[in-house]
Coordinates of C-alpha atoms in Angstrom, one line a residue:
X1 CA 162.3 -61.9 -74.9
X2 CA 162.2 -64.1 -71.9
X3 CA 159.7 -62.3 -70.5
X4 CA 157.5 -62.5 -73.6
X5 CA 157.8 -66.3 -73.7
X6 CA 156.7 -66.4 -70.5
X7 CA 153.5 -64.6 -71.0
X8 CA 153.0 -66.7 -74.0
X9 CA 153.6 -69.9 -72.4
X10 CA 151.2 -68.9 -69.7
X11 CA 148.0 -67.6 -71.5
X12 CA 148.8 -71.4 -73.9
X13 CA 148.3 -72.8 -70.4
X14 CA 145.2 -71.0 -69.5
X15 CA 143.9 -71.9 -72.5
X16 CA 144.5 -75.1 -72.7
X17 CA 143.0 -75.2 -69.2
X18 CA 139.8 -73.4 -70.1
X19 CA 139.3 -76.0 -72.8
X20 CA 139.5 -78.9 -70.5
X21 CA 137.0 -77.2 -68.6
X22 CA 134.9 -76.7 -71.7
X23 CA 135.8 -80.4 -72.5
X24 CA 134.4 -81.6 -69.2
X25 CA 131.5 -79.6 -69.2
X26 CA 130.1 -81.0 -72.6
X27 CA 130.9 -84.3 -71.4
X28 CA 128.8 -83.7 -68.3
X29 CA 126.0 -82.5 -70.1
X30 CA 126.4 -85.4 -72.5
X31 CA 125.9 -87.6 -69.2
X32 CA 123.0 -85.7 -68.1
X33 CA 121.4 -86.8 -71.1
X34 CA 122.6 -90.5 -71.2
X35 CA 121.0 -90.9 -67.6
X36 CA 117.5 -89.2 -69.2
X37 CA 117.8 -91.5 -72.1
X38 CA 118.4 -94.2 -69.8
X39 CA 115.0 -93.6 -67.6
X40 CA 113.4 -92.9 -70.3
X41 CA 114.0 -96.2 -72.4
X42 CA 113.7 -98.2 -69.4
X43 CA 110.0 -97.6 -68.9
X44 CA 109.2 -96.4 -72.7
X45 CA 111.4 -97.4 -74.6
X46 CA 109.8 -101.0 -75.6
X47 CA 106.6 -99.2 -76.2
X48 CA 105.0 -98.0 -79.6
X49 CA 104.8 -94.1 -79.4
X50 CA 103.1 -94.0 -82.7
X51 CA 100.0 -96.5 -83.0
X52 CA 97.7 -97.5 -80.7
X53 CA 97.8 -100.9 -79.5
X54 CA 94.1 -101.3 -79.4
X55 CA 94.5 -103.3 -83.1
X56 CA 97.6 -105.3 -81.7
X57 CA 95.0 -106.8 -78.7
X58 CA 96.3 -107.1 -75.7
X59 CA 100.3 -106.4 -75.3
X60 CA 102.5 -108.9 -73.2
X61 CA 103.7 -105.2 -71.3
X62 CA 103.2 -101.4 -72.4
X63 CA 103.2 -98.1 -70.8
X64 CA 100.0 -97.5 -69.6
X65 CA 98.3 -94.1 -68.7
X66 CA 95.1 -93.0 -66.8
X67 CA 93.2 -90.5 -68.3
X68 CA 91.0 -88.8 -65.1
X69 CA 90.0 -85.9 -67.7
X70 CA 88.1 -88.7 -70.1
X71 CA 86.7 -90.7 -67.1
X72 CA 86.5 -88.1 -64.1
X73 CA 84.3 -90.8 -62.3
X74 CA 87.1 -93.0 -61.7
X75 CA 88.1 -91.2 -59.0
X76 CA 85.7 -92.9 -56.8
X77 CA 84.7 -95.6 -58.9
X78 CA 87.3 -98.0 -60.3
X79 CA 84.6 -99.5 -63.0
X80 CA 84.6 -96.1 -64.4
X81 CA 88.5 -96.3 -65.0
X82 CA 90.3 -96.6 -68.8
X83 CA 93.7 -96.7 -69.7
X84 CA 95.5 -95.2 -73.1
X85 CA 98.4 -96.5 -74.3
X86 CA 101.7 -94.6 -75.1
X87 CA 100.5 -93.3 -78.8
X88 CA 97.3 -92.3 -77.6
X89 CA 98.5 -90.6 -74.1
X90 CA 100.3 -88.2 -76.9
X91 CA 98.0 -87.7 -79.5
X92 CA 94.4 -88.3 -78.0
X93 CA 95.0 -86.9 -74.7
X94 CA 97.2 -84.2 -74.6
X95 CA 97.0 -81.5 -71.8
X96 CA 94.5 -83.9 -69.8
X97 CA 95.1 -85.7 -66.8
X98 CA 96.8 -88.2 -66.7
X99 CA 98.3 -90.8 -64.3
X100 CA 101.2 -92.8 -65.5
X101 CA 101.3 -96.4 -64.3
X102 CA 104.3 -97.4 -65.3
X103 CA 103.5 -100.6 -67.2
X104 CA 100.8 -103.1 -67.1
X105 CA 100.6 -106.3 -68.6
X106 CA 97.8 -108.4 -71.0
X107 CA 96.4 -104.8 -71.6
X108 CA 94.5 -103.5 -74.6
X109 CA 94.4 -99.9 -75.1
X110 CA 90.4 -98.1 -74.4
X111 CA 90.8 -95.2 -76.1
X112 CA 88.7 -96.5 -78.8
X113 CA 85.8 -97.8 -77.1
X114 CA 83.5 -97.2 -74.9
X115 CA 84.8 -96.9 -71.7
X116 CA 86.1 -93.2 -73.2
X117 CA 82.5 -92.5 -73.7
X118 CA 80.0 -92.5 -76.7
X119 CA 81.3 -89.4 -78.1
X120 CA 85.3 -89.3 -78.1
X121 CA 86.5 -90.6 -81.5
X122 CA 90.4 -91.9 -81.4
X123 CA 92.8 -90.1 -83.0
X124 CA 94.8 -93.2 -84.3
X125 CA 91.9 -95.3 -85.3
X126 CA 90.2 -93.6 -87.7
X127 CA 88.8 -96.3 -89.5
X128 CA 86.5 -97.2 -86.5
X129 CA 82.8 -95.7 -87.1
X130 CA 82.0 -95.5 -83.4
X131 CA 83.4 -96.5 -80.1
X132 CA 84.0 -100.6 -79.6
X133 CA 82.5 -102.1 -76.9
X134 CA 84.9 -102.6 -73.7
X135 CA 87.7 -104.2 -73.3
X136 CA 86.4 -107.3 -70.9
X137 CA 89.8 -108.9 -70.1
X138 CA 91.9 -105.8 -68.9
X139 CA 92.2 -105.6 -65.3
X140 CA 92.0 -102.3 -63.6
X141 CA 93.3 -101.6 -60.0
X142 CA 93.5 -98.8 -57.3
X143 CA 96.3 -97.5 -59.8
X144 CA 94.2 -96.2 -62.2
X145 CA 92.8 -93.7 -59.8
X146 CA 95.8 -92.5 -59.1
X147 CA 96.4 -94.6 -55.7
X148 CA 98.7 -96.9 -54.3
X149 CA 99.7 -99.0 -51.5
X150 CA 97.4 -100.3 -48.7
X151 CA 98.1 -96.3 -47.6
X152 CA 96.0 -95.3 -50.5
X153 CA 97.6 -92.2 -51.2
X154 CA 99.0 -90.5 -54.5
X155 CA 102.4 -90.7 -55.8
X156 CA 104.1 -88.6 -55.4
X157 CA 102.4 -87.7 -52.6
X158 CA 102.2 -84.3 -51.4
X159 CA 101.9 -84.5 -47.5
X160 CA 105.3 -86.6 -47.4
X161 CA 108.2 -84.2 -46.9
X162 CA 111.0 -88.0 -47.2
X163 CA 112.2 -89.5 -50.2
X164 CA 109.6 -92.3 -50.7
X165 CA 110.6 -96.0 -52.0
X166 CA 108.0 -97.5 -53.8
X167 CA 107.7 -101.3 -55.0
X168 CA 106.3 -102.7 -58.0
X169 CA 104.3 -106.5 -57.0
X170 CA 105.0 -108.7 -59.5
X171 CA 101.5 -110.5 -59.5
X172 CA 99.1 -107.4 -58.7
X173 CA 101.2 -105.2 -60.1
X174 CA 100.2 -102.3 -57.5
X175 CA 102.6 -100.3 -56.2
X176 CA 104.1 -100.1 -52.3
X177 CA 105.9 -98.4 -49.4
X178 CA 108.1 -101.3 -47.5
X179 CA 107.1 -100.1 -44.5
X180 CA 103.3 -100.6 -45.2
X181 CA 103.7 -104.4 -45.9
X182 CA 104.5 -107.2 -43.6
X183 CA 108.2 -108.5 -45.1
X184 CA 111.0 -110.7 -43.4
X185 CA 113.0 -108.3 -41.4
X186 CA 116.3 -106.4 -42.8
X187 CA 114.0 -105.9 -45.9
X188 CA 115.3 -102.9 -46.8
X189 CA 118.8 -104.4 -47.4
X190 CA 117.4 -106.7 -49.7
X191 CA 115.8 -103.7 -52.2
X192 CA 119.0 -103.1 -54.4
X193 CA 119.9 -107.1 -55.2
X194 CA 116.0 -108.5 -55.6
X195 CA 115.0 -108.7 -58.9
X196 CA 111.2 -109.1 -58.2
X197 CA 108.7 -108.5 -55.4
X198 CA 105.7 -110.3 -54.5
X199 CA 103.8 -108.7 -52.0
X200 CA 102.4 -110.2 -49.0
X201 CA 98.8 -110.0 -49.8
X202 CA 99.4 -112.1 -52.9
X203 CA 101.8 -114.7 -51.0
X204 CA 98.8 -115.0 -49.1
X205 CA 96.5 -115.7 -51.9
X206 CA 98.7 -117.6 -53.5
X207 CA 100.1 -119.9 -50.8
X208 CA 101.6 -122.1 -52.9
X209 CA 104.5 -119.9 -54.2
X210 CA 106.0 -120.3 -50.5
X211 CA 107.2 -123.5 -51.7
X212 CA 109.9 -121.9 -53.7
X213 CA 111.1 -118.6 -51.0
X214 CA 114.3 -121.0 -51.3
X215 CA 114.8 -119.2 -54.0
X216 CA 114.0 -115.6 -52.8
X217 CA 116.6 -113.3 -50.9
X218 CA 116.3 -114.0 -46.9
X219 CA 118.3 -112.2 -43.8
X220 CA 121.7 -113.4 -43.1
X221 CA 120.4 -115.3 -40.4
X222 CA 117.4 -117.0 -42.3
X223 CA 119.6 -117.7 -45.1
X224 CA 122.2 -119.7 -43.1
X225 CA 119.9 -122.0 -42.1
X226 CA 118.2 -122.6 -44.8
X227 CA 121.4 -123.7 -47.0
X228 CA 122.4 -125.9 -43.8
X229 CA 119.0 -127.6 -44.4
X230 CA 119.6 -128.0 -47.5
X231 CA 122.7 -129.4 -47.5
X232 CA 121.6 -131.6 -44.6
X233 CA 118.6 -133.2 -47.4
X234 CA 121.1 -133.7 -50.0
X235 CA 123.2 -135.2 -48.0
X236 CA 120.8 -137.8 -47.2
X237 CA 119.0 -138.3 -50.6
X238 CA 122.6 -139.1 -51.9
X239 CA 122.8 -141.6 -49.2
X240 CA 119.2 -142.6 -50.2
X241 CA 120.2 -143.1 -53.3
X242 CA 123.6 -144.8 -53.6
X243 CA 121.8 -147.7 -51.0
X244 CA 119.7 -148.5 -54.0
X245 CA 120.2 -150.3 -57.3
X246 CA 121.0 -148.6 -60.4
X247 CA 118.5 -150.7 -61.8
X248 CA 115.8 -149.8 -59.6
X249 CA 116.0 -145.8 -59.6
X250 CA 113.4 -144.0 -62.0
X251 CA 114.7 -141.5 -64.2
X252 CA 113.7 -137.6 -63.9
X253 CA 111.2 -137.2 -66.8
X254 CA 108.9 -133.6 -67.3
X255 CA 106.2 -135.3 -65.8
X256 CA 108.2 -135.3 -62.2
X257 CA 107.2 -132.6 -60.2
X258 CA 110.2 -130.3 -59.2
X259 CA 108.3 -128.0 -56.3
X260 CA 110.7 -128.1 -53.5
X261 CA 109.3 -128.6 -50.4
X262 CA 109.6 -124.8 -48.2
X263 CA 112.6 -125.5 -45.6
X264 CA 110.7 -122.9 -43.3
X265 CA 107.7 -121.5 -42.9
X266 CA 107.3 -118.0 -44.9
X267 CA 106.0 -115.2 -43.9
X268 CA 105.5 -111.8 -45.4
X269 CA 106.3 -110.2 -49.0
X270 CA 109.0 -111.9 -50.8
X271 CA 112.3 -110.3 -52.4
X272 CA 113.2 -112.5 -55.8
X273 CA 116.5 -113.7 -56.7
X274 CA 117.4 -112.9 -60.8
X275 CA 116.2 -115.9 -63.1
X276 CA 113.9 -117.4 -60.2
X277 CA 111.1 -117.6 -62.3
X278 CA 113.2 -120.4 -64.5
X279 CA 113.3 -122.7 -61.2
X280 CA 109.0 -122.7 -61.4
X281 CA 108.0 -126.1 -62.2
X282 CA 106.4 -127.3 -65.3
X283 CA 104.7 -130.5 -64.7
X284 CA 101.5 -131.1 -65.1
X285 CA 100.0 -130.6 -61.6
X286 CA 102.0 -127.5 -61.1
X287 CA 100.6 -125.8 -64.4
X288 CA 96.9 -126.5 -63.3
X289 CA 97.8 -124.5 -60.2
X290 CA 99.4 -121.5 -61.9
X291 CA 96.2 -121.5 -64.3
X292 CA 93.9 -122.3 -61.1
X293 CA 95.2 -118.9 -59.2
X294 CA 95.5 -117.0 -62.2
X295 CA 99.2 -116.9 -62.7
X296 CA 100.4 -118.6 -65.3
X297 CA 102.1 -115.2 -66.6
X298 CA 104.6 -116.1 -63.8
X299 CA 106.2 -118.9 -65.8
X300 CA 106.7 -116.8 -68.4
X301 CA 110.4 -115.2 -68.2
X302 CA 109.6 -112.3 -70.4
X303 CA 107.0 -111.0 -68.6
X304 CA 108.7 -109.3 -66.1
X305 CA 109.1 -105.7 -65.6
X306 CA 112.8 -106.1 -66.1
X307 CA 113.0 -108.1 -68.8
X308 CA 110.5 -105.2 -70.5
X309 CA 113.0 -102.8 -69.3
X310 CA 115.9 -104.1 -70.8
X311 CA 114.5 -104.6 -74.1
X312 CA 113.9 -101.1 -73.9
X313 CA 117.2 -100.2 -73.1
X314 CA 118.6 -102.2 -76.1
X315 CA 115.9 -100.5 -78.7
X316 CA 117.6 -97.2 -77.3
X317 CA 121.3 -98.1 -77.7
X318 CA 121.4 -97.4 -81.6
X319 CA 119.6 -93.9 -81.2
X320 CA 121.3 -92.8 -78.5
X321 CA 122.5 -88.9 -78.4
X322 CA 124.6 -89.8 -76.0
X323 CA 126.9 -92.4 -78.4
X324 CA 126.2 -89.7 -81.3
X325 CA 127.2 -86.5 -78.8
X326 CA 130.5 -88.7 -77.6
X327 CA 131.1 -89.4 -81.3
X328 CA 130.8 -85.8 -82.4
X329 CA 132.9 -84.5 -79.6
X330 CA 135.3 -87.0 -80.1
X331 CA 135.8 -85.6 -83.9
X332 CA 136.4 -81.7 -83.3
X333 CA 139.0 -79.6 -81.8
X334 CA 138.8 -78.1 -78.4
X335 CA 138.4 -74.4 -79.8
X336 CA 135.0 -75.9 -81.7
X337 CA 134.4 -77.7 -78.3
X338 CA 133.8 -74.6 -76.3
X339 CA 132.0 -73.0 -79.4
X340 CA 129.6 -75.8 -79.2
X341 CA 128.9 -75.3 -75.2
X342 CA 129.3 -72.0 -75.4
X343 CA 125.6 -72.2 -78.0
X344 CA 124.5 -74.8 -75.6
X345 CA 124.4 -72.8 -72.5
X346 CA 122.9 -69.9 -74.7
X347 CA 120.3 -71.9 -75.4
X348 CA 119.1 -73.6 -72.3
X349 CA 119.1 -70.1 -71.1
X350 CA 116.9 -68.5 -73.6
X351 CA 114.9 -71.8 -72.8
X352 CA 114.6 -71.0 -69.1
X353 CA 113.4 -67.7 -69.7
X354 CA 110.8 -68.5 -71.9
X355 CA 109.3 -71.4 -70.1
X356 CA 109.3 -69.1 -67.4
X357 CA 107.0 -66.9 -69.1
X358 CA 104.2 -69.2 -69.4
X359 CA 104.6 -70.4 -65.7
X360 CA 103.9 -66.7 -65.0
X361 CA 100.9 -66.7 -67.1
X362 CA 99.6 -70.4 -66.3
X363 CA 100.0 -71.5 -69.5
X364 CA 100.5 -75.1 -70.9
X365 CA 103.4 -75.5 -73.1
X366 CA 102.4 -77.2 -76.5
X367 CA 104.2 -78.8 -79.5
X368 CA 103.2 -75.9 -81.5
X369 CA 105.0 -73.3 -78.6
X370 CA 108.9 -75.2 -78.6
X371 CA 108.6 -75.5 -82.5
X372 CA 107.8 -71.6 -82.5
X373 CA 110.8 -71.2 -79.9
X374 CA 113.7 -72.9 -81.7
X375 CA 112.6 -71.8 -85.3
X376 CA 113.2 -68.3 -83.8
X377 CA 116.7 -69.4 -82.6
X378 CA 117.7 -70.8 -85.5
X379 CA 117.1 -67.5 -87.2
X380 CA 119.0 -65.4 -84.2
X381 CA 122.2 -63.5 -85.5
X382 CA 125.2 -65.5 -83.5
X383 CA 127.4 -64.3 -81.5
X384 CA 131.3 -64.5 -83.0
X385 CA 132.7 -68.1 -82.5
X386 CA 135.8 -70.0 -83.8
X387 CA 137.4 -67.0 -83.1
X388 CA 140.7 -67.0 -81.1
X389 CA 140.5 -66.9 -77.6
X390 CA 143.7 -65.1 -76.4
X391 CA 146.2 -63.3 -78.3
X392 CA 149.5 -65.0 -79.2

């Protein structure tokens, strides 16, 4: 009898212990798809996947596409470029080419006019009678032809056999490797905590924005210094000040222009602290500069790639599979647990094998083909499940 117990008690144990496995497994996969949601929502998720923002005029910050299939004289020609919003890269331009550039801001979808050509009708504007003339205020860089950097190459790009980090400008919005632009040095230890990049091209063209680098990210060394400075000019406008009546100091109105003056001489790209965009100065004078070089958009705090990003992630929150996976797994026993990965793993593997077939055959994979290949699994005989795993 002892003997039987024993056996008993140890095929409860392996059971128990192939169900945490199962357990850990689903969890895993559930994790998998959380980090999916999460890239996806970060760079989608604030965009309209169902109407074209041609209507809407131009959007503060959408996903933006390239469409070299529509346009194939943008390669060499960057007047000849378009870009198609979200909606339109799905339903106007599937199976072409197309170059995603992330997001892009003040941008009108061309899909409908004429920079698609005189013939191409949009899918999701049927109400238009023929293309509409271009859009005049987009702005279209080396991007669009599928190029970045002052390398000019593609990304990814197929001659680098490194993992390569690439950084979004904040004002030209193009895209670069750190090593190609001229930065303050220990740059790369600053990539993680900046919030915002401004590379040195535009600090150039815009010199005024040096005047605030107090506020950007700056080696250990650089950094010391500068607070000392700073602490050194307080210092003596507190001393300044307290040798002066009360009577006689002028208050701080909006008019007063709060540009610091640059403790040191900047050179290079610069790496943005979180919220420095709330420091820029609003007076008068100040705004005629941001408007003079074109960069107003700067003072506003919701135009930044982040802020885009995030309101992305909280659109996604509610619809996540990830809470509703937890929340299902969370509600059934372990035996349905391991039924439940048990189909998973079926399926991704009848997936596999069937994507695999039209990689043989160069085919493109269409709506149409997944709808085909899951409407056939659903109608699959299962295997046996909620059965018993061991015998008591």
């Amino acid at each position: 009898m002892s003997e039987m117990n024993s056996k008993a008690t140890d095929a409860e144990s392996e059971e128990a212990n192939a169900l945490e496995q199962s357990t850990i497994t689903m969890v895993d996969v559930l994790e998998q798809e959380k980090e999916m949601e999460d890239e996806y929502a970060a760079v989608l998720g604030a965009s309209d996947e169902k109407a074209c923002t041609y209507a809407k005029g131009p959007i503060q910050r959408q996903a933006l596409y390239s469409c070299l299939t529509c346009c194939p004289e943008a390669r060499t020609d960057l007047a000849k470029c378009a870009g198609v919003c979200l909606a339109c890269s799905y339903r106007c331009h599937e199976n072409h080419e197309l170059v995603e550039l992330y997001t892009k801001r003040n941008f009108r979808c061309d899909c409908p006019t004429l920079r698609l050509g005189t013939v191409k009708r949009c899918c999701l504007n049927p109400q238009l009678d023929a293309p509409q003339p271009p859009n005049d205020a987009n702005l279209y860089n080396q991007n669009f032809q599928g190029l970045y950097c002052s390398c000019k190459r593609p990304y990814p790009d197929p001659e680098r056999t490194t993992e390569e980090v690439m950084l979004q400008c904040a004002v030209c919005e193009d895209w670069y490797h750190l090593p190609h632009m001229k930065a303050p040095g220990a740059s790369e230890k600053m990539l993680d905590a900046c919030s915002e990049m401004i590379c040195d091209t535009c600090m150039d063209k815009n010199q005024f924005l040096r005047d605030y680098t107090g506020l950007a990210l700056q080696p250990v060394e650089a950094e010391k210094e500068s607070k000392a400075l700073a602490e050194e000019e307080q210092v003596d406008a507190e001393l300044e000040q307290s040798e002066e009546p009360a009577s006689k100091r002028s208050k701080l109105t909006a008019e007063d222009c709060r540009r610091p003056n640059p403790t040191k001489k900047h050179q290079g790209a610069a790496f943005w602290t979180n919220d420095w965009r709330k420091s820029l100065c609003h007076c008068t004078d100040c705004l005629a500069l941001f408007k003079e070089f074109a960069v107003e958009f700067l003072l506003d705090v919701d135009d930044s790639a982040k802020t885009y990003e995030e309101r992305g992630m909280q659109r996604a929150v509610e619809n996540s599979s990830y809470e509703q996976g937890m929340r299902a797994l969370s509600s059934i026993d372990r035996t349905q647990q391991i039924d439940a990965i048990t189909e998973y793993n079926r399926m991704t593997h009848k997936l596999k094998d069937y994507l695999k077939s039209f990689a043989l055959q160069d085919k493109v994979v269409k709506e149409e083909d997944i709808k085909a290949f899951f409407s056939r699994m659903k109608d699959e005989p299962k295997p046996s499940v909620g059965q018993p795993h061991f015998c008591r």
